[in-house]
Each structure stands twice: as C-alpha cells, then as structure tokens.
mmCIF file of C-alpha atoms in Angstrom:
data_model
loop_
_atom_site.group_PDB
_atom_site.id
_atom_site.type_symbol
_atom_site.label_atom_id
_atom_site.label_comp_id
_atom_site.label_asym_id
_atom_site.label_seq_id
_atom_site.Cartn_x
_atom_site.Cartn_y
_atom_site.Cartn_z
ATOM 1 C CA MET C 12 -137.014 233.515 11.310
ATOM 2 C CA GLY C 13 -135.909 235.885 8.567
ATOM 3 C CA ARG C 14 -137.451 236.776 5.280
ATOM 4 C CA SER C 15 -134.789 234.793 3.432
ATOM 5 C CA ASP C 16 -135.172 231.370 4.979
ATOM 6 C CA THR C 17 -132.347 229.594 3.152
ATOM 7 C CA ARG C 18 -132.000 226.378 5.142
ATOM 8 C CA GLY C 19 -131.076 223.642 2.730
ATOM 9 C CA HIS C 20 -130.444 226.136 -0.071
ATOM 10 C CA GLY C 21 -127.716 225.078 -2.532
ATOM 11 C CA PRO C 22 -125.312 223.668 -2.939
ATOM 12 C CA VAL C 23 -127.332 220.648 -1.830
ATOM 13 C CA ARG C 24 -125.977 217.117 -1.599
ATOM 14 C CA TYR C 25 -128.704 214.914 -2.954
ATOM 15 C CA GLY C 26 -126.720 211.694 -2.689
ATOM 16 C CA PRO C 27 -127.575 208.465 -4.519
ATOM 17 C CA PRO C 28 -131.026 207.973 -6.044
ATOM 18 C CA LEU C 29 -133.493 206.527 -3.577
ATOM 19 C CA PRO C 30 -135.051 203.191 -4.583
ATOM 20 C CA ASP C 31 -138.741 202.506 -5.092
ATOM 21 C CA ASP C 32 -140.414 199.566 -3.376
ATOM 22 C CA GLY C 33 -138.350 197.147 -5.458
ATOM 23 C CA LEU C 34 -141.315 194.926 -6.303
ATOM 24 C CA PRO C 35 -141.562 193.373 -9.777
ATOM 25 C CA VAL C 36 -143.776 195.197 -12.256
ATOM 26 C CA LEU C 37 -147.234 193.689 -12.649
ATOM 27 C CA PRO C 38 -147.397 191.568 -15.848
ATOM 28 C CA GLU C 39 -150.767 193.139 -16.704
ATOM 29 C CA LEU C 40 -149.216 196.585 -16.402
ATOM 30 C CA CYS C 41 -146.350 195.592 -18.665
ATOM 31 C CA ALA C 42 -148.868 194.335 -21.210
ATOM 32 C CA VAL C 43 -150.732 197.665 -21.209
ATOM 33 C CA LEU C 44 -147.494 199.603 -21.676
ATOM 34 C CA ALA C 45 -146.347 197.281 -24.461
ATOM 35 C CA ALA C 46 -149.684 197.573 -26.274
ATOM 36 C CA ALA C 47 -149.336 201.378 -26.235
ATOM 37 C CA ALA C 48 -145.644 201.413 -27.166
ATOM 38 C CA GLY C 49 -146.474 202.221 -30.788
ATOM 39 C CA ARG C 50 -148.057 205.559 -29.916
ATOM 40 C CA GLY C 51 -146.091 208.203 -31.730
ATOM 41 C CA GLY C 52 -148.119 211.251 -30.806
ATOM 42 C CA ALA C 53 -147.734 213.119 -27.550
ATOM 43 C CA GLU C 54 -150.416 213.230 -24.894
ATOM 44 C CA PRO C 55 -152.112 216.632 -24.636
ATOM 45 C CA VAL C 56 -150.685 218.983 -22.047
ATOM 46 C CA GLY C 57 -152.511 218.203 -18.818
ATOM 47 C CA GLY C 58 -153.419 214.689 -19.937
ATOM 48 C CA GLY C 59 -155.729 213.087 -22.480
ATOM 49 C CA PRO C 60 -159.405 212.242 -21.908
ATOM 50 C CA VAL C 61 -158.850 208.571 -21.053
ATOM 51 C CA LEU C 62 -156.315 209.361 -18.337
ATOM 52 C CA LEU C 63 -158.376 212.216 -16.889
ATOM 53 C CA GLU C 64 -161.582 210.148 -16.835
ATOM 54 C CA ALA C 65 -159.715 207.406 -14.981
ATOM 55 C CA ALA C 66 -158.401 209.943 -12.472
ATOM 56 C CA CYS C 67 -161.908 211.300 -11.913
ATOM 57 C CA GLY C 68 -163.210 207.798 -11.267
ATOM 58 C CA TYR C 69 -160.402 207.207 -8.777
ATOM 59 C CA TRP C 70 -161.286 210.349 -6.801
ATOM 60 C CA GLU C 71 -165.034 209.645 -7.042
ATOM 61 C CA ARG C 72 -164.474 206.313 -5.262
ATOM 62 C CA ARG C 73 -162.733 208.232 -2.461
ATOM 63 C CA GLY C 74 -165.519 210.716 -1.900
ATOM 64 C CA LEU C 75 -164.061 213.509 -4.050
ATOM 65 C CA PRO C 76 -166.350 213.942 -7.081
ATOM 66 C CA THR C 77 -164.358 215.458 -9.936
ATOM 67 C CA ALA C 78 -165.036 216.523 -13.502
ATOM 68 C CA PRO C 79 -162.303 216.138 -16.170
ATOM 69 C CA GLU C 80 -162.081 219.912 -16.599
ATOM 70 C CA HIS C 81 -161.006 220.112 -12.951
ATOM 71 C CA ALA C 82 -158.168 217.607 -13.381
ATOM 72 C CA ALA C 83 -154.715 217.583 -14.939
ATOM 73 C CA ALA C 84 -151.868 215.123 -15.389
ATOM 74 C CA GLY C 85 -148.138 215.626 -15.600
ATOM 75 C CA PRO C 86 -144.933 213.589 -15.861
ATOM 76 C CA GLY C 87 -144.584 213.232 -12.105
ATOM 77 C CA ALA C 88 -145.754 215.236 -9.114
ATOM 78 C CA PRO C 89 -142.699 217.550 -9.158
ATOM 79 C CA SER C 90 -143.788 219.074 -12.465
ATOM 80 C CA LEU C 91 -147.291 219.654 -11.105
ATOM 81 C CA LEU C 92 -146.014 221.219 -7.880
ATOM 82 C CA LEU C 93 -143.631 223.440 -9.837
ATOM 83 C CA ALA C 94 -146.526 224.599 -12.034
ATOM 84 C CA LEU C 95 -148.791 225.183 -9.031
ATOM 85 C CA THR C 96 -146.123 227.172 -7.203
ATOM 86 C CA ALA C 97 -145.506 229.318 -10.276
ATOM 87 C CA ALA C 98 -149.230 229.836 -10.850
ATOM 88 C CA LEU C 99 -150.103 230.769 -7.271
ATOM 89 C CA GLY C 100 -147.178 233.094 -6.594
ATOM 90 C CA GLY C 101 -146.108 234.264 -3.155
ATOM 91 C CA ASP C 102 -144.163 232.504 -0.423
ATOM 92 C CA VAL C 103 -144.477 228.797 0.349
ATOM 93 C CA LEU C 104 -145.131 227.130 3.705
ATOM 94 C CA VAL C 105 -144.269 223.471 4.311
ATOM 95 C CA PRO C 106 -144.143 221.220 7.379
ATOM 96 C CA ARG C 107 -140.901 220.359 9.145
ATOM 97 C CA PRO C 108 -139.974 217.689 8.183
ATOM 98 C CA CYS C 109 -141.503 217.344 4.722
ATOM 99 C CA ALA C 110 -140.970 215.409 1.504
ATOM 100 C CA ALA C 111 -137.517 216.181 0.156
ATOM 101 C CA TRP C 112 -138.800 217.321 -3.250
ATOM 102 C CA TRP C 113 -141.245 219.996 -2.081
ATOM 103 C CA ALA C 114 -138.954 222.925 -1.265
ATOM 104 C CA PRO C 115 -136.458 222.826 -4.189
ATOM 105 C CA TYR C 116 -139.148 223.715 -6.743
ATOM 106 C CA ALA C 117 -140.162 226.846 -4.873
ATOM 107 C CA ARG C 118 -136.517 227.855 -4.533
ATOM 108 C CA LEU C 119 -135.992 227.205 -8.228
ATOM 109 C CA LEU C 120 -138.620 229.903 -8.809
ATOM 110 C CA GLY C 121 -136.960 232.228 -6.312
ATOM 111 C CA ARG C 122 -139.740 231.785 -3.758
ATOM 112 C CA PRO C 123 -138.909 231.808 -0.033
ATOM 113 C CA VAL C 124 -139.815 228.568 1.739
ATOM 114 C CA PHE C 125 -140.763 228.572 5.415
ATOM 115 C CA HIS C 126 -140.856 225.365 7.457
ATOM 116 C CA VAL C 127 -143.567 225.114 10.115
ATOM 117 C CA PRO C 128 -143.122 222.792 13.128
ATOM 118 C CA THR C 129 -145.114 219.583 12.959
ATOM 119 C CA PRO C 130 -146.203 217.384 15.900
ATOM 120 C CA ALA C 131 -144.463 214.002 15.917
ATOM 121 C CA GLU C 132 -147.750 212.119 15.774
ATOM 122 C CA CYS C 133 -148.968 213.827 12.603
ATOM 123 C CA GLY C 134 -146.086 214.408 10.252
ATOM 124 C CA GLY C 135 -147.074 216.223 7.089
ATOM 125 C CA VAL C 136 -149.601 218.525 8.790
ATOM 126 C CA PRO C 137 -148.199 221.579 10.611
ATOM 127 C CA ASP C 138 -149.290 222.515 14.095
ATOM 128 C CA PRO C 139 -152.158 225.012 13.581
ATOM 129 C CA TYR C 140 -150.877 227.504 16.167
ATOM 130 C CA ALA C 141 -147.349 227.336 14.775
ATOM 131 C CA LEU C 142 -148.834 227.892 11.315
ATOM 132 C CA LEU C 143 -150.637 231.041 12.438
ATOM 133 C CA GLU C 144 -147.514 232.343 14.152
ATOM 134 C CA THR C 145 -145.385 231.653 11.068
ATOM 135 C CA VAL C 146 -147.832 233.442 8.777
ATOM 136 C CA ARG C 147 -147.925 236.424 11.127
ATOM 137 C CA ARG C 148 -144.143 236.695 11.341
ATOM 138 C CA VAL C 149 -143.630 236.290 7.596
ATOM 139 C CA ARG C 150 -146.114 239.085 6.884
ATOM 140 C CA GLU C 151 -144.539 241.335 9.498
ATOM 141 C CA GLU C 152 -141.215 240.897 7.699
ATOM 142 C CA GLY C 153 -142.718 241.848 4.343
ATOM 143 C CA GLY C 154 -143.458 238.361 3.056
ATOM 144 C CA ASP C 155 -146.496 237.157 1.153
ATOM 145 C CA PRO C 156 -147.424 233.594 2.210
ATOM 146 C CA ARG C 157 -149.951 232.098 -0.212
ATOM 147 C CA LEU C 158 -149.356 228.356 -0.451
ATOM 148 C CA LEU C 159 -149.274 225.593 2.170
ATOM 149 C CA VAL C 160 -148.154 222.126 1.056
ATOM 150 C CA LEU C 161 -149.084 219.255 3.340
ATOM 151 C CA SER C 162 -149.730 215.521 3.335
ATOM 152 C CA VAL C 163 -152.112 213.377 5.349
ATOM 153 C CA ALA C 164 -150.227 210.097 4.789
ATOM 154 C CA ASP C 165 -146.716 211.368 5.186
ATOM 155 C CA ASP C 166 -143.314 210.909 3.668
ATOM 156 C CA PRO C 167 -140.848 211.001 5.419
ATOM 157 C CA THR C 168 -142.456 210.147 8.766
ATOM 158 C CA GLY C 169 -144.869 207.385 7.746
ATOM 159 C CA THR C 170 -147.545 208.846 10.037
ATOM 160 C CA VAL C 171 -151.175 209.802 9.365
ATOM 161 C CA ALA C 172 -152.549 213.055 10.748
ATOM 162 C CA PRO C 173 -155.530 212.673 13.119
ATOM 163 C CA PRO C 174 -158.707 214.246 11.683
ATOM 164 C CA GLU C 175 -159.009 216.733 14.547
ATOM 165 C CA VAL C 176 -155.511 218.143 13.958
ATOM 166 C CA LEU C 177 -156.100 218.278 10.218
ATOM 167 C CA HIS C 178 -159.374 220.171 10.767
ATOM 168 C CA GLU C 179 -157.664 222.753 12.975
ATOM 169 C CA THR C 180 -154.807 223.248 10.525
ATOM 170 C CA VAL C 181 -157.115 223.538 7.518
ATOM 171 C CA GLU C 182 -159.288 226.061 9.352
ATOM 172 C CA ALA C 183 -156.203 228.081 10.312
ATOM 173 C CA ALA C 184 -154.973 228.050 6.713
ATOM 174 C CA ALA C 185 -158.390 229.086 5.398
ATOM 175 C CA GLY C 186 -158.591 231.924 7.879
ATOM 176 C CA GLU C 187 -155.278 233.272 6.553
ATOM 177 C CA GLY C 188 -156.343 232.969 2.914
ATOM 178 C CA LEU C 189 -153.818 230.276 2.028
ATOM 179 C CA HIS C 190 -154.226 227.857 -0.852
ATOM 180 C CA LEU C 191 -153.474 224.253 0.119
ATOM 181 C CA VAL C 192 -151.796 221.583 -1.961
ATOM 182 C CA SER C 193 -152.535 218.178 -0.474
ATOM 183 C CA ASP C 194 -149.962 215.570 -1.509
ATOM 184 C CA GLU C 195 -151.962 212.327 -1.371
ATOM 185 C CA THR C 196 -149.418 210.064 -3.021
ATOM 186 C CA TRP C 197 -149.437 207.599 -0.120
ATOM 187 C CA ARG C 198 -153.123 207.711 0.846
ATOM 188 C CA ASP C 199 -153.755 204.148 -0.388
ATOM 189 C CA THR C 200 -150.929 202.636 1.673
ATOM 190 C CA LEU C 201 -152.514 202.724 5.141
ATOM 191 C CA TYR C 202 -151.355 199.764 7.201
ATOM 192 C CA ALA C 203 -154.490 199.428 9.347
ATOM 193 C CA PRO C 204 -157.434 201.214 7.702
ATOM 194 C CA PRO C 205 -159.985 200.105 10.336
ATOM 195 C CA ASP C 206 -157.903 201.825 13.037
ATOM 196 C CA THR C 207 -156.771 204.863 11.073
ATOM 197 C CA VAL C 208 -159.065 207.544 9.671
ATOM 198 C CA LEU C 209 -157.684 209.398 6.669
ATOM 199 C CA LEU C 210 -159.388 212.532 5.437
ATOM 200 C CA SER C 211 -158.431 214.734 2.526
ATOM 201 C CA PRO C 212 -158.273 218.491 3.136
ATOM 202 C CA ALA C 213 -160.313 218.753 -0.081
ATOM 203 C CA GLU C 214 -163.254 217.296 1.856
ATOM 204 C CA MET C 215 -162.998 220.115 4.400
ATOM 205 C CA LEU C 216 -162.033 223.073 2.228
ATOM 206 C CA PRO C 217 -163.234 222.259 -1.301
ATOM 207 C CA ASP C 218 -162.689 225.772 -2.672
ATOM 208 C CA ARG C 219 -159.045 226.161 -1.647
ATOM 209 C CA VAL C 220 -157.404 222.717 -1.958
ATOM 210 C CA THR C 221 -155.613 221.173 -4.913
ATOM 211 C CA VAL C 222 -154.921 217.447 -4.544
ATOM 212 C CA VAL C 223 -151.788 215.977 -6.106
ATOM 213 C CA SER C 224 -151.053 212.248 -6.345
ATOM 214 C CA ASP C 225 -147.828 210.833 -7.762
ATOM 215 C CA LEU C 226 -148.385 207.422 -9.336
ATOM 216 C CA ALA C 227 -144.729 206.592 -9.996
ATOM 217 C CA GLY C 228 -143.150 204.632 -7.180
ATOM 218 C CA ALA C 229 -146.459 203.530 -5.655
ATOM 219 C CA PRO C 230 -148.899 201.871 -8.136
ATOM 220 C CA LEU C 231 -146.555 202.521 -11.086
ATOM 221 C CA PRO C 232 -142.840 201.743 -11.278
ATOM 222 C CA ALA C 233 -140.645 204.700 -10.340
ATOM 223 C CA ALA C 234 -139.249 204.879 -13.877
ATOM 224 C CA TRP C 235 -142.720 205.537 -15.365
ATOM 225 C CA PRO C 236 -143.380 209.145 -14.256
ATOM 226 C CA ALA C 237 -147.023 210.158 -14.043
ATOM 227 C CA ALA C 238 -149.085 212.171 -11.578
ATOM 228 C CA VAL C 239 -152.560 213.682 -11.432
ATOM 229 C CA ALA C 240 -153.961 216.831 -9.826
ATOM 230 C CA ARG C 241 -157.515 217.692 -8.781
ATOM 231 C CA PHE C 242 -158.405 221.399 -8.762
ATOM 232 C CA PRO C 243 -161.132 223.196 -6.798
ATOM 233 C CA ARG C 244 -164.435 223.934 -8.488
ATOM 234 C CA GLY C 245 -165.527 227.468 -9.262
ATOM 235 C CA GLU C 246 -163.903 230.393 -11.028
ATOM 236 C CA ALA C 247 -160.789 230.471 -8.860
ATOM 237 C CA GLY C 248 -160.156 226.768 -9.441
ATOM 238 C CA ALA C 249 -160.718 227.123 -13.179
ATOM 239 C CA ALA C 250 -158.305 230.050 -13.342
ATOM 240 C CA LEU C 251 -155.665 228.126 -11.396
ATOM 241 C CA HIS C 252 -156.143 225.108 -13.669
ATOM 242 C CA ALA C 253 -155.623 227.316 -16.744
ATOM 243 C CA ARG C 254 -152.455 228.881 -15.312
ATOM 244 C CA VAL C 255 -151.046 225.470 -14.432
ATOM 245 C CA LEU C 256 -151.658 224.249 -17.976
ATOM 246 C CA ASP C 257 -149.820 227.337 -19.258
ATOM 247 C CA VAL C 258 -146.787 226.479 -17.126
ATOM 248 C CA LEU C 259 -146.868 222.817 -18.153
ATOM 249 C CA THR C 260 -147.037 223.930 -21.784
ATOM 250 C CA ALA C 261 -143.999 226.175 -21.342
ATOM 251 C CA LEU C 262 -142.107 223.280 -19.740
ATOM 252 C CA GLY C 263 -143.205 220.774 -22.360
ATOM 253 C CA ALA C 264 -144.318 218.634 -19.415
ATOM 254 C CA ARG C 265 -146.439 215.909 -20.989
ATOM 255 C CA VAL C 266 -147.042 212.344 -19.881
ATOM 256 C CA ALA C 267 -145.586 209.881 -22.385
ATOM 257 C CA GLY C 268 -148.326 208.065 -24.312
ATOM 258 C CA PRO C 269 -147.479 204.518 -23.173
ATOM 259 C CA VAL C 270 -147.083 205.686 -19.562
ATOM 260 C CA ALA C 271 -150.435 207.486 -19.781
ATOM 261 C CA ALA C 272 -152.066 204.217 -20.827
ATOM 262 C CA ALA C 273 -150.487 202.417 -17.883
ATOM 263 C CA ALA C 274 -151.507 205.228 -15.518
ATOM 264 C CA ALA C 275 -155.125 205.128 -16.722
ATOM 265 C CA TYR C 276 -155.183 201.340 -16.254
ATOM 266 C CA THR C 277 -153.836 201.728 -12.726
ATOM 267 C CA LEU C 278 -156.285 204.493 -11.767
ATOM 268 C CA ALA C 279 -159.201 202.361 -12.961
ATOM 269 C CA GLU C 280 -158.173 199.879 -10.237
ATOM 270 C CA PRO C 281 -158.817 196.543 -11.928
ATOM 271 C CA GLU C 282 -158.435 193.443 -9.773
ATOM 272 C CA PRO C 283 -154.726 192.811 -10.539
ATOM 273 C CA VAL C 284 -153.882 196.344 -9.409
ATOM 274 C CA THR C 285 -155.958 196.252 -6.225
ATOM 275 C CA ALA C 286 -154.564 192.831 -5.344
ATOM 276 C CA ARG C 287 -151.002 194.068 -5.803
ATOM 277 C CA VAL C 288 -151.624 197.211 -3.751
ATOM 278 C CA THR C 289 -153.128 195.134 -0.938
ATOM 279 C CA ALA C 290 -150.224 192.680 -0.972
ATOM 280 C CA ALA C 291 -147.624 195.463 -1.118
ATOM 281 C CA VAL C 292 -149.203 197.350 1.782
ATOM 282 C CA ARG C 293 -149.291 194.180 3.877
ATOM 283 C CA LEU C 294 -145.651 193.457 3.047
ATOM 284 C CA HIS C 295 -144.326 196.929 3.819
ATOM 285 C CA ALA C 296 -146.370 197.097 7.022
ATOM 286 C CA ARG C 297 -144.803 193.868 8.285
ATOM 287 C CA VAL C 298 -141.269 194.937 7.444
ATOM 288 C CA ALA C 299 -141.802 198.478 8.778
ATOM 289 C CA ALA C 300 -143.048 197.105 12.101
ATOM 290 C CA ALA C 301 -139.939 194.943 12.406
ATOM 291 C CA LEU C 302 -137.686 197.875 11.471
ATOM 292 C CA HIS C 303 -139.438 200.052 14.053
ATOM 293 C CA GLY C 304 -138.874 197.399 16.725
ATOM 294 C CA VAL C 305 -135.152 197.274 15.958
ATOM 295 C CA VAL C 306 -134.719 201.055 16.048
ATOM 296 C CA VAL C 307 -136.734 201.604 19.228
ATOM 297 C CA GLY C 308 -135.125 198.588 20.877
ATOM 298 C CA ALA C 309 -131.749 200.269 20.453
ATOM 299 C CA GLY C 310 -132.940 203.342 22.337
ATOM 300 C CA ALA C 311 -133.757 205.609 19.397
ATOM 301 C CA LEU C 312 -137.087 207.386 19.063
ATOM 302 C CA ALA C 313 -139.587 206.710 16.256
ATOM 303 C CA ARG C 314 -143.329 206.836 15.837
ATOM 304 C CA PRO C 315 -144.849 203.526 14.697
ATOM 305 C CA PRO C 316 -145.278 203.901 10.918
ATOM 306 C CA GLN C 317 -148.869 203.863 9.711
ATOM 307 C CA ALA C 318 -148.462 204.194 5.937
ATOM 308 C CA GLY C 319 -145.947 204.296 3.117
ATOM 309 C CA ARG C 320 -142.518 202.682 3.028
ATOM 310 C CA HIS C 321 -140.477 204.706 5.465
ATOM 311 C CA LEU C 322 -139.587 205.104 9.112
ATOM 312 C CA TYR C 323 -138.357 208.409 10.540
ATOM 313 C CA ALA C 324 -136.031 207.881 13.480
ATOM 314 C CA ASP C 325 -134.477 210.252 15.988
ATOM 315 C CA LEU C 326 -131.115 208.973 17.209
ATOM 316 C CA GLY C 327 -130.706 211.826 19.662
ATOM 317 C CA PRO C 328 -130.676 209.453 22.667
ATOM 318 C CA LEU C 329 -127.613 207.769 21.096
ATOM 319 C CA ARG C 330 -125.775 211.046 20.487
ATOM 320 C CA GLU C 331 -122.796 210.299 22.753
ATOM 321 C CA ALA C 332 -122.238 206.886 21.199
ATOM 322 C CA LEU C 333 -122.467 208.411 17.733
ATOM 323 C CA SER C 334 -120.189 211.299 18.688
ATOM 324 C CA ALA C 335 -117.536 208.799 19.694
ATOM 325 C CA ARG C 336 -117.718 207.498 16.126
ATOM 326 C CA GLY C 337 -117.361 210.955 14.602
ATOM 327 C CA VAL C 338 -121.076 211.588 13.991
ATOM 328 C CA GLY C 339 -122.267 215.001 15.092
ATOM 329 C CA ASP C 340 -125.023 215.984 12.674
ATOM 330 C CA ALA C 341 -127.600 214.542 10.289
ATOM 331 C CA GLN C 342 -125.299 214.545 7.261
ATOM 332 C CA GLU C 343 -122.626 212.609 9.138
ATOM 333 C CA LEU C 344 -125.326 210.259 10.437
ATOM 334 C CA GLU C 345 -126.495 209.670 6.867
ATOM 335 C CA ASP C 346 -122.965 208.803 5.738
ATOM 336 C CA PHE C 347 -122.344 206.606 8.785
ATOM 337 C CA LEU C 348 -125.537 204.546 8.464
ATOM 338 C CA ALA C 349 -125.460 204.254 4.670
ATOM 339 C CA ALA C 350 -121.941 202.789 4.816
ATOM 340 C CA ARG C 351 -122.838 200.277 7.522
ATOM 341 C CA LEU C 352 -126.344 199.337 6.424
ATOM 342 C CA GLY C 353 -125.491 199.112 2.731
ATOM 343 C CA MET C 354 -128.552 201.121 1.742
ATOM 344 C CA PRO C 355 -129.522 204.805 1.507
ATOM 345 C CA ALA C 356 -130.286 206.427 4.858
ATOM 346 C CA PRO C 357 -131.009 210.091 4.077
ATOM 347 C CA GLY C 358 -130.610 212.419 7.017
ATOM 348 C CA GLY C 359 -133.281 214.763 8.274
ATOM 349 C CA GLN C 360 -131.606 217.785 6.668
ATOM 350 C CA ARG C 361 -132.910 216.551 3.302
ATOM 351 C CA PHE C 362 -136.446 216.950 4.611
ATOM 352 C CA GLY C 363 -136.054 220.444 6.018
ATOM 353 C CA ASP C 364 -135.190 219.220 9.506
ATOM 354 C CA ASP C 365 -132.422 220.771 11.595
ATOM 355 C CA LEU C 366 -128.954 219.651 10.533
ATOM 356 C CA GLY C 367 -127.929 219.332 14.167
ATOM 357 C CA ALA C 368 -130.751 216.894 14.953
ATOM 358 C CA LEU C 369 -129.732 213.251 14.538
ATOM 359 C CA ARG C 370 -132.732 212.197 12.495
ATOM 360 C CA VAL C 371 -132.817 209.826 9.541
ATOM 361 C CA ARG C 372 -135.324 208.215 7.195
ATOM 362 C CA LEU C 373 -135.054 204.465 6.723
ATOM 363 C CA ALA C 374 -136.856 202.645 3.912
ATOM 364 C CA THR C 375 -138.408 199.183 3.819
ATOM 365 C CA GLY C 376 -137.792 198.590 0.089
ATOM 366 C CA PRO C 377 -134.042 197.825 0.309
ATOM 367 C CA LEU C 378 -134.766 195.093 2.883
ATOM 368 C CA LEU C 379 -136.832 193.054 0.402
ATOM 369 C CA GLY C 380 -133.901 191.631 -1.568
ATOM 370 C CA GLY C 381 -131.639 192.355 -4.489
ATOM 371 C CA THR C 382 -133.316 190.385 -7.269
ATOM 372 C CA ASP C 383 -136.805 190.217 -8.771
ATOM 373 C CA GLU C 384 -137.083 186.652 -7.534
ATOM 374 C CA GLU C 385 -136.333 187.611 -3.941
ATOM 375 C CA ARG C 386 -138.711 190.538 -4.001
ATOM 376 C CA ALA C 387 -141.490 188.491 -5.607
ATOM 377 C CA ALA C 388 -141.039 185.880 -2.893
ATOM 378 C CA CYS C 389 -141.749 188.576 -0.298
ATOM 379 C CA LEU C 390 -145.186 189.185 -1.799
ATOM 380 C CA ASP C 391 -146.138 185.511 -1.634
ATOM 381 C CA ALA C 392 -144.616 184.591 1.736
ATOM 382 C CA PRO C 393 -146.979 184.082 4.717
ATOM 383 C CA ASP C 394 -144.348 185.890 6.795
ATOM 384 C CA PRO C 395 -141.686 187.719 4.767
ATOM 385 C CA LEU C 396 -139.496 188.083 7.860
ATOM 386 C CA GLU C 397 -138.839 184.344 7.719
ATOM 387 C CA LEU C 398 -137.306 184.555 4.246
ATOM 388 C CA PRO C 399 -133.512 184.170 4.509
ATOM 389 C CA HIS C 400 -132.650 187.328 2.547
ATOM 390 C CA VAL C 401 -135.080 189.507 4.532
ATOM 391 C CA HIS C 402 -133.828 187.996 7.772
ATOM 392 C CA ARG C 403 -130.222 188.763 6.797
ATOM 393 C CA ALA C 404 -131.068 192.349 5.900
ATOM 394 C CA LEU C 405 -132.882 192.977 9.178
ATOM 395 C CA THR C 406 -130.060 191.301 11.097
ATOM 396 C CA THR C 407 -127.629 193.783 9.572
ATOM 397 C CA VAL C 408 -129.803 196.674 10.729
ATOM 398 C CA GLN C 409 -130.177 195.103 14.159
ATOM 399 C CA THR C 410 -126.415 194.635 14.497
ATOM 400 C CA VAL C 411 -125.646 198.253 13.616
ATOM 401 C CA PHE C 412 -128.212 199.639 16.038
ATOM 402 C CA ALA C 413 -127.344 197.130 18.780
ATOM 403 C CA ASP C 414 -123.718 198.274 18.612
ATOM 404 C CA LEU C 415 -124.846 201.860 19.100
ATOM 405 C CA ARG C 416 -127.076 200.824 22.005
ATOM 406 C CA ASP C 417 -124.206 198.959 23.664
ATOM 407 C CA ASP C 418 -121.905 201.958 23.231
ATOM 408 C CA ALA C 419 -124.569 204.229 24.728
ATOM 409 C CA GLN C 420 -124.898 201.947 27.746
ATOM 410 C CA ARG C 421 -121.144 202.066 28.262
ATOM 411 C CA TRP C 422 -121.321 205.863 28.212
ATOM 412 C CA GLU C 423 -124.144 205.936 30.793
ATOM 413 C CA PRO C 424 -121.978 205.476 33.957
ATOM 414 C CA LEU C 425 -119.685 208.299 32.784
ATOM 415 C CA ARG C 426 -122.389 210.944 32.749
#
C-alpha cells in the first residue's frame, strides 16, 4: 500500500444516475413542501432552528441526546462530508467496500484515501486489526490518518455490523486518535429489529464521533436534498462544528427553505411518516429476500441483506461462465448485467472494491415497477411478489442468473 492510494481515481465512470426507492411521495409531505413554497429567504448556513430542533428530537429518541448548537444541516450528506473532511484535515480511511460517494470528496480536496478490509458479515465497519495495520503502514510512509468513515447499516452491502465488532473497531480507532464519521442514513431501515442490534459509534465514543444522516432517498424523495449532522460535545466538537459551518458558508451550501420544512416534518416522525417508513422497510425486505434467493440459487455469494435497499453479490463462483461471455472484471460485469437486467447494476469498483473481483450491487427499487401506480400497489399488497409487474421483474433477474448457473455447470466437467 503506497502513500498515494489512487484506486478509483479519475477519470471515473459514474454511469447512469441510480434510482431511489421509487415509491410515491407522501401526500402529507407534498402538502408541507407546497405550504413552504413561498419562502423567498434562504435557510441559515447549517440549518434554521426548526430543522435543528427536529433533528435533535430525532436523535434524542434514539438515545443520542443533542443540543441544537451541536447539530448542523446541509443540502445532502455529500456537502456535510466534504466540509468535515476539509475541517479535520489529514488522510481518510474508509471500509472496502464503502458507499460510492465517500472517497471522491476526499480526493477532491487532494486527500489520500485508504481502504481497509471489511469482514463480509459487517460491511461498513473495518476489521479492527486491519485498521490498526493500515494506520501503522500509512504513518510509516509519511501519512497522517485522521478520519475514519464507517456505517453500521451499510450501503452497499445491506449488512449490519455486530456490536462486538463495532466496539473493537471503535476502540482501535480511539486508540489511534482518529475522528469517526458515522453515516447513519440507513439506520431506520432494519428488516428485523428484534433480531438485529444496531448501535451508533456515538454511543461508544461520544467525544470523537460525528453522526451524519442523509434524508434524501430514504424518508425524503431523492430530489429533495437534505442531511443533518450531530457533533461531539465539548470544546473539540464545538471547534469542529464552527469549522464545518465555515466550509458550508464558503460553498453556499444551504438547505432550500421548502425542503427544510419537509425535512423538519419528516424528522419529527408524525404518524404518516412512521407508517410509510414501516411499510417501505417491509416491502424492501420482502423483495431483497427474494433477490437474495435468486442470486444465491445461481451459485453466487451474498450475505442476506439486513437493511437498506441493496444486495451485494460476489459472482466469483460464476467466473468461467462470465468469462465465456466476455466478462473479466467488475466494470464488464456491470455493463453485462445492466444490459440484460434493464436496470443499473454498479460494479464493486465503484465502492472501492477490487476491479478484478466480480462483485456487483443490485437494488430492490427498480423491481417495484415503472409507474407510481405500480409502486403504490407494492406498498398495499399483502405479498408484493405476487403482483404481476414485480413477478415479471424478478423473473427477468432469475432468468439471467439461471443462464449463468447453467453455463457454469456445463463448465464443471471441463475443469
């Protein structure tokens, strides 16, 4: 591992925009946005009092007491992460794989990004021993690691880190003096809360963790960018908060007034919002389980998804069948599957994974239909898999993967 870890560095093919969950916007949310549409003034940098109070209430209900002076809002999590990276300085550590948007903002600032191996069962949280080894090697080579970005409910893998692994990683990071940014965008999308324990690193290391939650694409529509950040208490947290506000000011990164109103409404969690979140989680869990069954049934490897709207699959066991079709790396796998599935299938290289590994992220949203009517029907159906349009979409996926499985079985006697 060299000082200039440039994997994924430009030019980067970002491909087509990835869809959100595709579900119709809540009527109550539309009404809030419409009522605030006449706002002509800009929200203050870092968010106005109504939005910040709502964010504090949201965290309070999750065991993270927060005062408004320890919170900030921005037009999407990328702007907040960019500001945090600029404010903290130093080199950046991220899991492998990790959310596709984490590394580009550090590289935009000229900061080296180092990927740390992550166990398959806890995507988003690096292996603690690999983290210590990475920090040691970076420092030996003249680097200055200061920031670790992680997530406990992970995109792209859809897994949730066990508390014991998270504890070990947080302790390792604290021992090395790292500041942690915990991306908790997907924390409210757990498929089976009684069976899955989710902890925030901010509960374990309150003085060195900043929590970031992107609202757009989960409770809010993807086209309404808004995100909130929770800073540590104490002088260090206050200083970091002030530096982040300086960066947001320089960027002109303010939440639009009508979107801020919608975000505050969402964070207050009135009954229409909580009912929608519950229904959406149930829907995506059902479709993700079916998608997982198809992928694993074809001989690929994938952890059962526990949260979010994605499945991360390793098609390494099908390498020979894919090679016969001209697929030798993750980019070629992305192109191959996207053309045959009719939906985006970003390869693992977009998430910091090795280009040579045949890994891909599949999303549940595109399987829910192409119209608002079809997607709304998914929310109301006792079993969305029985809806004709969902059944057709899953059948397409099953056909593509079954063909690969059959090809792999034909290759087996030749080995």
